[in-house]
Coordinates of C-alpha atoms in Angstrom, one line a residue:
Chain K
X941 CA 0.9 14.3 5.1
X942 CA 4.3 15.9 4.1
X943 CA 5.9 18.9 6.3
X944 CA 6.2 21.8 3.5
X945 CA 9.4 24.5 4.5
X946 CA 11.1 25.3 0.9
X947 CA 14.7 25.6 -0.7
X948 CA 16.0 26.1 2.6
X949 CA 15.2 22.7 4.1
X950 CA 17.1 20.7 6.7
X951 CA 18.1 17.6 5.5
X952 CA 16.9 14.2 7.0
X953 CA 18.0 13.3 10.3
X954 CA 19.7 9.9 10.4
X955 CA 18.4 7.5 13.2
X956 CA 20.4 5.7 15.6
X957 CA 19.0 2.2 16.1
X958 CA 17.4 3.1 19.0
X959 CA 15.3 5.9 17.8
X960 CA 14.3 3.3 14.7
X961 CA 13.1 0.8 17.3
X962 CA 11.7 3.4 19.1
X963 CA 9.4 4.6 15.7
X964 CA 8.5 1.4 14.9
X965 CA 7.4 0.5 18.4
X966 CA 5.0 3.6 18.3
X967 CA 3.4 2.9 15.4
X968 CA 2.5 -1.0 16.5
X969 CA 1.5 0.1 19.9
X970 CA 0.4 3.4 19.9
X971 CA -1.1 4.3 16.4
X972 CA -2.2 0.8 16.0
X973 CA -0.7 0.2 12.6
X974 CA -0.1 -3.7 11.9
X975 CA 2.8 -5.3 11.3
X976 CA 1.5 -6.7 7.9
X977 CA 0.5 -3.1 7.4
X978 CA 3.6 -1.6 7.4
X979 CA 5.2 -4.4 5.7
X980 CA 2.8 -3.9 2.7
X981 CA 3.1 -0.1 2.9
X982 CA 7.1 -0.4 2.9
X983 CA 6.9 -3.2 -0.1
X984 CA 4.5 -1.2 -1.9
X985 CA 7.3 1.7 -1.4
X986 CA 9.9 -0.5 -2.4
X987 CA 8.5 -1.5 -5.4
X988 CA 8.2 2.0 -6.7
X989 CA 11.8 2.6 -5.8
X990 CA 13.3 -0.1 -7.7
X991 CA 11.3 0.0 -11.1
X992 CA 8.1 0.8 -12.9
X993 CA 7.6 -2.9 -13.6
X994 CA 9.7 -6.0 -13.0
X995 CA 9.5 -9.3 -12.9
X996 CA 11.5 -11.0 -9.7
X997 CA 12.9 -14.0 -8.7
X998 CA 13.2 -14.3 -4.7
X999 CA 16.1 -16.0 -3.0
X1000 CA 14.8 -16.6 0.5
X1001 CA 17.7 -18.9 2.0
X1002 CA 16.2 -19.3 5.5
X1003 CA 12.1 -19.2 5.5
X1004 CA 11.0 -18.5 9.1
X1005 CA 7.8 -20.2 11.1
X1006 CA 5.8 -17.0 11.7
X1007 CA 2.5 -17.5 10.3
X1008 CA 3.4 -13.6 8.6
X1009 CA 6.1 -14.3 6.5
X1010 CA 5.1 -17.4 5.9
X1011 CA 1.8 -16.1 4.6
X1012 CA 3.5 -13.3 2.5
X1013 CA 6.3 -16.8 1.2
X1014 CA 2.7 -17.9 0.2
X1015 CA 1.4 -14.9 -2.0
X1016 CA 4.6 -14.6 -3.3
X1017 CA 4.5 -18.8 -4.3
X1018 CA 0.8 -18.4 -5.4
X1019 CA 1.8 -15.5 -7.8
X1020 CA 4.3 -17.7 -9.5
X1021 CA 7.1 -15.9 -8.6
X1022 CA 9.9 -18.2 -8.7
X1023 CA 12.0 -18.6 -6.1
X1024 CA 16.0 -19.6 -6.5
X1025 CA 16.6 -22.9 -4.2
X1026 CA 20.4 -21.5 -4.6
X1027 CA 22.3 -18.5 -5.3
X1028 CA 24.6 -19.6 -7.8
X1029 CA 28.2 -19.1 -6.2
X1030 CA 29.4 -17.8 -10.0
X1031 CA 29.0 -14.7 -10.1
X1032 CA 28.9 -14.1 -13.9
X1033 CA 26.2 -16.4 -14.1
X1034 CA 24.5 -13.6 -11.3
X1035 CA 25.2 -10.7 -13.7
X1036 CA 24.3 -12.6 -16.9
X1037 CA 20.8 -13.7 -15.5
X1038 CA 19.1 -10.5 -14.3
X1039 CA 19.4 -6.5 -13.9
X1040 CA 19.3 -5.9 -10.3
X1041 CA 19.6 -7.7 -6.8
X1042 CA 17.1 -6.1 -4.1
X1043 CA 18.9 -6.9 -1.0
X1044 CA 15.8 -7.4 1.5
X1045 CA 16.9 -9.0 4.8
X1046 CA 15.3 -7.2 7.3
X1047 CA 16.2 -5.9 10.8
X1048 CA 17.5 -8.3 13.3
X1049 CA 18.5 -10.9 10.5
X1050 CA 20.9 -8.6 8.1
X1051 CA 23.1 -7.7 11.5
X1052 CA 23.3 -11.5 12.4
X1053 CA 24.4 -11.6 9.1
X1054 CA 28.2 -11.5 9.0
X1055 CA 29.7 -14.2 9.9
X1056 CA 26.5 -16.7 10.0
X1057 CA 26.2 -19.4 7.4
X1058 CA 24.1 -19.5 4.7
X1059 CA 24.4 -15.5 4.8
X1060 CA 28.1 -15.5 4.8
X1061 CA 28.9 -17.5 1.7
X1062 CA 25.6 -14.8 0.2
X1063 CA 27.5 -12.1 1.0
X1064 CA 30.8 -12.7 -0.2
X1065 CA 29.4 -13.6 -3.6
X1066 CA 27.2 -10.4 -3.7
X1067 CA 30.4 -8.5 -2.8
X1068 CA 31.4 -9.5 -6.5
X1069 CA 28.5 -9.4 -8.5
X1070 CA 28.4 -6.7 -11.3
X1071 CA 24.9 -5.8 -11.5
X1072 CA 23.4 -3.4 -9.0
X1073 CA 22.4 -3.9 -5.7
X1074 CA 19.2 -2.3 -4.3
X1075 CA 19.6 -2.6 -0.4
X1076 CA 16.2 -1.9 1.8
X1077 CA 16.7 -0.3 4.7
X1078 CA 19.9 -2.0 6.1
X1079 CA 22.4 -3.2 3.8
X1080 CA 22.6 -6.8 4.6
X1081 CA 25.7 -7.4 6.8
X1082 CA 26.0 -4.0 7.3
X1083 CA 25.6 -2.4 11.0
X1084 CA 22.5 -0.1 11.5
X1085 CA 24.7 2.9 12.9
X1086 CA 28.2 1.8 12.2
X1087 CA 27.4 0.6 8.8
X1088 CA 29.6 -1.1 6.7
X1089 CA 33.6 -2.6 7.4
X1090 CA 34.0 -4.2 3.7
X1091 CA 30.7 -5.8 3.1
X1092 CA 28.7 -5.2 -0.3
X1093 CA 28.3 -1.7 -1.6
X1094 CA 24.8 -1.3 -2.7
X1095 CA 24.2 1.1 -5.7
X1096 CA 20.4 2.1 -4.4
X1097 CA 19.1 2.1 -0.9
X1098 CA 15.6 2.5 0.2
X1099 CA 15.3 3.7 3.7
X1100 CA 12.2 2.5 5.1
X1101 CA 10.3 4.9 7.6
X1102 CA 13.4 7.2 7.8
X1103 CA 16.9 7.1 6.9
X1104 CA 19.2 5.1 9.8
X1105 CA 22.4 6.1 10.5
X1106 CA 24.8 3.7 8.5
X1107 CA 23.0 5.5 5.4
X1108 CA 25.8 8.2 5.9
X1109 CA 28.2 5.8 5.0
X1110 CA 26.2 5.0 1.7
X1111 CA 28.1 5.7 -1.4
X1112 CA 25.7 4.7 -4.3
X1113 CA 23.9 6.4 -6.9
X1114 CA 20.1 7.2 -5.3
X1115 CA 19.6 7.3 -1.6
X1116 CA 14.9 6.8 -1.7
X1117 CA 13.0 7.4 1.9
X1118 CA 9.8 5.4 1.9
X1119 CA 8.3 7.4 4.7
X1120 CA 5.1 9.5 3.6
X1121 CA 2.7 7.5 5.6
X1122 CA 4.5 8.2 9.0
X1123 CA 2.1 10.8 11.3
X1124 CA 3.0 14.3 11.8
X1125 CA 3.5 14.1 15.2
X1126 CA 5.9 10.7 14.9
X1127 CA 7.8 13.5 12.3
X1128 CA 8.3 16.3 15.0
X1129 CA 8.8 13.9 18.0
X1130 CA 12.3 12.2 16.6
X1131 CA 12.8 15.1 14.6
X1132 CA 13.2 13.5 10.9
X1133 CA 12.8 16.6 8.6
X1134 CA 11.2 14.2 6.2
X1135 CA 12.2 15.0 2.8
X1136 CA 8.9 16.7 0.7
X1137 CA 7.1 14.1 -1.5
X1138 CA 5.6 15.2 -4.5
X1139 CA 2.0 14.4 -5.8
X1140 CA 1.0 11.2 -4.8
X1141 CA 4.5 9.5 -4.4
X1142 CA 5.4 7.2 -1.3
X1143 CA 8.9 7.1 -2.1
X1144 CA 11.2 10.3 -2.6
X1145 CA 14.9 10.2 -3.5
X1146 CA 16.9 12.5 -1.3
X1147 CA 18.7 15.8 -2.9
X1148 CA 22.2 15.4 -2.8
X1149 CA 23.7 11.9 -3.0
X1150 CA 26.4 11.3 -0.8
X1151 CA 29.4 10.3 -3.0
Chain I
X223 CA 1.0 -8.0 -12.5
X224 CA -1.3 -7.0 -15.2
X225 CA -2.3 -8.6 -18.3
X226 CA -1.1 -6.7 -21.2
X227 CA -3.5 -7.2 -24.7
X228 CA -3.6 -4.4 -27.2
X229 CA -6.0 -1.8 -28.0
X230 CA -8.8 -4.4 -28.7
X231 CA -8.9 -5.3 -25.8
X232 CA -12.2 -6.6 -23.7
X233 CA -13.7 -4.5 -21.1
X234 CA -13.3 -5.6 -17.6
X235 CA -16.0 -7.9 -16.3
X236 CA -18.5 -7.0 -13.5
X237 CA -18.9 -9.7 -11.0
X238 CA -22.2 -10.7 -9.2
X239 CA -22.0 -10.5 -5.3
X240 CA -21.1 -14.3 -5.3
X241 CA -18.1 -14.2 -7.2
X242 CA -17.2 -11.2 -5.2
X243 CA -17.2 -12.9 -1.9
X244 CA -15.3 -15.7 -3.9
X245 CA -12.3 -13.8 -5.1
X246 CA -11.9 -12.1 -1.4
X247 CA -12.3 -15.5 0.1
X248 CA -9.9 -16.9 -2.4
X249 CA -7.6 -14.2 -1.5
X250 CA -7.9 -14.3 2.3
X251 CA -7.4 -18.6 2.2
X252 CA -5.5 -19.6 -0.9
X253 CA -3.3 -16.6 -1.2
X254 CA -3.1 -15.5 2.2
X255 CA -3.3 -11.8 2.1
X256 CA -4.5 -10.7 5.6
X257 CA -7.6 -8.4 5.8
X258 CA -5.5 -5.9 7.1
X259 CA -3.0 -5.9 4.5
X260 CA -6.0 -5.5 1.8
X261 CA -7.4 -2.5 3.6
X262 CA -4.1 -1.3 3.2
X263 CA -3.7 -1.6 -0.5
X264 CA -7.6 -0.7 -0.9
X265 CA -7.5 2.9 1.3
X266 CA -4.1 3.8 -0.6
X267 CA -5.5 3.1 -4.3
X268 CA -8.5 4.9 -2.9
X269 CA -6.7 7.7 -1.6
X270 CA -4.8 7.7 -5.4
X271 CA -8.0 7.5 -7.2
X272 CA -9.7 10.6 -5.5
X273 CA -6.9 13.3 -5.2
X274 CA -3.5 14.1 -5.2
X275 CA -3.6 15.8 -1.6
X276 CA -6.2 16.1 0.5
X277 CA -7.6 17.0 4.2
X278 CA -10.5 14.2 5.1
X279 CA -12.9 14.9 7.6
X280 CA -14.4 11.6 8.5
X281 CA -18.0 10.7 9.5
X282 CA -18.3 7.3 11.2
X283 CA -21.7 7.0 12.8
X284 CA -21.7 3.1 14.2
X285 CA -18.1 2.5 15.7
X286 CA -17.5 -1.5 14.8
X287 CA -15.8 -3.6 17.8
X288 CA -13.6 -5.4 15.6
X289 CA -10.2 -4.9 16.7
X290 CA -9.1 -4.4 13.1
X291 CA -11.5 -1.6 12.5
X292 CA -10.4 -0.2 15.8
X293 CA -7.1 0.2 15.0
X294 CA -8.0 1.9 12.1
X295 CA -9.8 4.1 14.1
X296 CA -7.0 4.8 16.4
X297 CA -4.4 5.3 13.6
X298 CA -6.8 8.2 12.0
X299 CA -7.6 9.3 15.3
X300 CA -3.8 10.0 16.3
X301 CA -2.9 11.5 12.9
X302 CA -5.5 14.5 13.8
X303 CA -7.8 13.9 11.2
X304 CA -11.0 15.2 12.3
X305 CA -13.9 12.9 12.8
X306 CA -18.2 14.7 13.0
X307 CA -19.9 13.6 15.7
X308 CA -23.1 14.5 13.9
X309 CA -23.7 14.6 9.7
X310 CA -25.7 17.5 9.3
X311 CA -28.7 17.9 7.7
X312 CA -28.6 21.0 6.5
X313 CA -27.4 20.3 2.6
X314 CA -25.7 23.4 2.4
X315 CA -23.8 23.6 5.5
X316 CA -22.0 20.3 3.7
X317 CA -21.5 22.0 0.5
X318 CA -19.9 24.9 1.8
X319 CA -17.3 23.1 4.1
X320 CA -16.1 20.6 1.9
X321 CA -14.9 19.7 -1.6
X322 CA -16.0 16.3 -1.9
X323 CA -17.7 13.7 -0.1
X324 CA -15.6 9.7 -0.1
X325 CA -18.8 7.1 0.6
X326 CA -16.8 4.1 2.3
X327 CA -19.4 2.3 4.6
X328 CA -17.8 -1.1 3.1
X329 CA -19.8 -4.8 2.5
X330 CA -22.4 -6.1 4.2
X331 CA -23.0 -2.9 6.0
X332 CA -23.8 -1.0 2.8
X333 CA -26.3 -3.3 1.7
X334 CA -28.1 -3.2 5.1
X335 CA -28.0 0.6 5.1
X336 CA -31.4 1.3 3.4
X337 CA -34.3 1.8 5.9
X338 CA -32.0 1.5 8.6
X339 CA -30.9 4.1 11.1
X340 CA -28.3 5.7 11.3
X341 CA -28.0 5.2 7.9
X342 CA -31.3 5.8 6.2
X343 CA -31.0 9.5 7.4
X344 CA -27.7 9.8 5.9
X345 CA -28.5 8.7 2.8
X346 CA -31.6 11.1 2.5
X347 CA -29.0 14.1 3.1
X348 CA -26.0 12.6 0.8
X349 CA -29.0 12.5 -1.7
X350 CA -29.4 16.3 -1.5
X351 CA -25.6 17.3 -1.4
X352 CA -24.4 19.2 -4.8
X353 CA -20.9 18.3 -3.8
X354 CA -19.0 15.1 -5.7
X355 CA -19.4 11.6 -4.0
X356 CA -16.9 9.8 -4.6
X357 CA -18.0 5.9 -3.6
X358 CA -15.8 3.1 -2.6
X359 CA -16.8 -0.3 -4.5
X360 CA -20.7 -0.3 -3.8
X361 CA -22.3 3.0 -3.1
X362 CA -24.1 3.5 0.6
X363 CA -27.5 1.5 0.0
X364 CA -26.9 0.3 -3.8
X365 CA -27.4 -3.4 -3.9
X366 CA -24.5 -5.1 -4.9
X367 CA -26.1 -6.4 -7.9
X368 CA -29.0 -4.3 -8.5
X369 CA -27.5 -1.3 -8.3
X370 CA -29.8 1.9 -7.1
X371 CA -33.4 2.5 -7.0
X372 CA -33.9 6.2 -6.4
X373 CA -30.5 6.1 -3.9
X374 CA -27.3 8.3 -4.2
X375 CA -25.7 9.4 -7.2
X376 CA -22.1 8.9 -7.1
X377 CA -19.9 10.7 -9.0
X378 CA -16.6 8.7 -9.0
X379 CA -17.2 5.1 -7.9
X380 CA -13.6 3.4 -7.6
X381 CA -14.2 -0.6 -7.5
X382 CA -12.0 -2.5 -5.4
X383 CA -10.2 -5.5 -6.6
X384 CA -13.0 -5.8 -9.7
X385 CA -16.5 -3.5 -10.8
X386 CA -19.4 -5.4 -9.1
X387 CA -22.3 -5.5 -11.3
X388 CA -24.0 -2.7 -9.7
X389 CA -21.3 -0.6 -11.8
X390 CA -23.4 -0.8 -14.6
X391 CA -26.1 1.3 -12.8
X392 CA -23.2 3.9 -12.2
X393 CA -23.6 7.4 -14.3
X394 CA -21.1 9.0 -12.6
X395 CA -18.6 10.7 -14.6
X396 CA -15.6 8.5 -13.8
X397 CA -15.1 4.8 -12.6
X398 CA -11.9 3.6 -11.4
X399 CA -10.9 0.4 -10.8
X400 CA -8.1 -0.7 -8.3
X401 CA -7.2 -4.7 -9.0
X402 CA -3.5 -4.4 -9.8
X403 CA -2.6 -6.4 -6.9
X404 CA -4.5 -9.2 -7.8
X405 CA -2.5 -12.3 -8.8
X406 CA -2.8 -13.4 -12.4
X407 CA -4.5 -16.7 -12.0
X408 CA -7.2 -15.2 -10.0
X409 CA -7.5 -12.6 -12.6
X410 CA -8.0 -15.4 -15.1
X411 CA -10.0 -17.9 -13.2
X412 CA -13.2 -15.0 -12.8
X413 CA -12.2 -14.3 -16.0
X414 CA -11.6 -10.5 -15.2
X415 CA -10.2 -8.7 -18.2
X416 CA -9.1 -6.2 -16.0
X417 CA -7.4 -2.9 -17.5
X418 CA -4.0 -2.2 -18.0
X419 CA -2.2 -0.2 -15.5
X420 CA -0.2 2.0 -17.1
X421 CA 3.7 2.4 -15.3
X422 CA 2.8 2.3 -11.5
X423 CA -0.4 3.0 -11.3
X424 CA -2.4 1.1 -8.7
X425 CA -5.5 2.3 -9.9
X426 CA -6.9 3.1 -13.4
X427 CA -10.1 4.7 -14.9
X428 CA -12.2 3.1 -17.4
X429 CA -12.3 4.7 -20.6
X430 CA -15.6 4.7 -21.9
X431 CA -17.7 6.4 -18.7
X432 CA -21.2 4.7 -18.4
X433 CA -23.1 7.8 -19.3

């Protein structure tokens, strides 16, 4: 599914939110994929970025009526995953309790973010937790080209689809692109120069991080 | 997600078609995975289990009208992968143009294959082919309890969620099964000692073959 060039490889383009919308539009409409598709393809990804096995506790502060999420809040209940009615506004009880924060707000939501209660007071506290932060996508708060003006600094980011462009301004440790499934032609139409995945991998972590 | 007991172990139970039909239902209502979203995790632990890379050429001789199936369609359709208007019949024109052969007519559709057209003729020529069939849960015209009389010999079979009894039948040289995704208490009400999946595997061979 991969493009193959060698050494010599361009690196991969960055999208403006536009051409992300654009991507995702074309793979609903015109490839057909489903949106519980691609969000089991991307978690599936996501997964494999952020460990080989872990055992989560989900902090969902605002559960929203579509019958998707809702059905994917219920897999997630039925699993016994447990799920934090709080996020604990001391920090040290944060970084005493677990090893990571994934940082999964997705789309429309993270950019409301800022500003808009609960995920204000959730942001300033993850500004000042110790462990890592593993930010999918869009670092909550943060603007999908502009990125981020003092909001949290995530140590991991997993680009979903393709890297957007506030992932330039990304400083952490490990940059992943969870984009193996997209189609060829979706590749050479917004010109990604996906990065090469290896074997069977759905998630790749990109050359040179940017720090 | 998986279970973890030592090297004593039980092996993995083989469900009858009833209790087949239950954990899918179970899924589907209780749990609320979408059929969709299983398809998803299904095709890409199948796609694990029988290579690393490949190019598929796909035969699909009765197009479904559900819309799910169609989109499907569509999405293999638009990522060029080649679909045969015609099997053919000559055995060697098959084992000369490709390396393997992936048997995924799924359900209720494999069961009624037998004696059926198109599907009885396809089964006569899949009997004759020397290249590997891989099969996807229940092999084209096996009974899902039964197993074969006289029908295909698969070489791989990969069972989805759990084996089905028919696995017993199975003298192939290697059976995988992909169930990781399935949450513990379903795992423990069927009672499915299901493998261990080593770091993140989503699909795992058995270790004593059936032969």
């Amino acid at each position: 599914m991969s493009s193959a060039p060698g050494p010599g490889r361009e690196p991969p383009r960055y999208l403006s939110k536009a051409e992300a919308e654009a991507i995702e539009k074309e793979l609903l409409e015109d490839y057909r994929f489903g949106r519980q598709q691609l969000i089991e393809i991307w978690g599936h990804a996501c997964a494999m970025a952020v460990t080989k096995d872990y055992e989560p506790t989900i902090f969902y502060p605002k559960r929203s009526p579509d019958p998707l999420y809702r059905d994917f809040t219920t897999q997630c209940e039925k699993m016994d995953i447990p799920f934090l009615s709080y996020l604990p506004t001391e920090v040290q009880l944060i970084n005493d309790a677990y090893n990571a924060v994934v940082d999964a707000v997705l789309g429309a939501e993270a950019e409301a973010g800022e500003g808009r209660e609960p995920c204000a007071a959730i942001l300033a506290t993850l500004k000042h937790v110790r462990i890592p932060i593993v930010s999918l996508d869009v670092p909550s708060g943060w603007d999908v080209e502009a990125g981020s003006s003092g909001g949290i600094s995530p140590d991991v980011l997993v680009s979903l689809s393709a890297p957007k462009q506030c992932a330039r301004r990304f400083l952490g440790r490990q940059h992943f692109v969870a984009g193996r499934f997209l189609p060829y032609d979706v590749q050479k139409k917004f010109e990604l120069n996906p990065p090469e995945y290896p074997g069977t991998e759905c998630v790749v972590a990109l050359r040179a991080p940017r720090q």
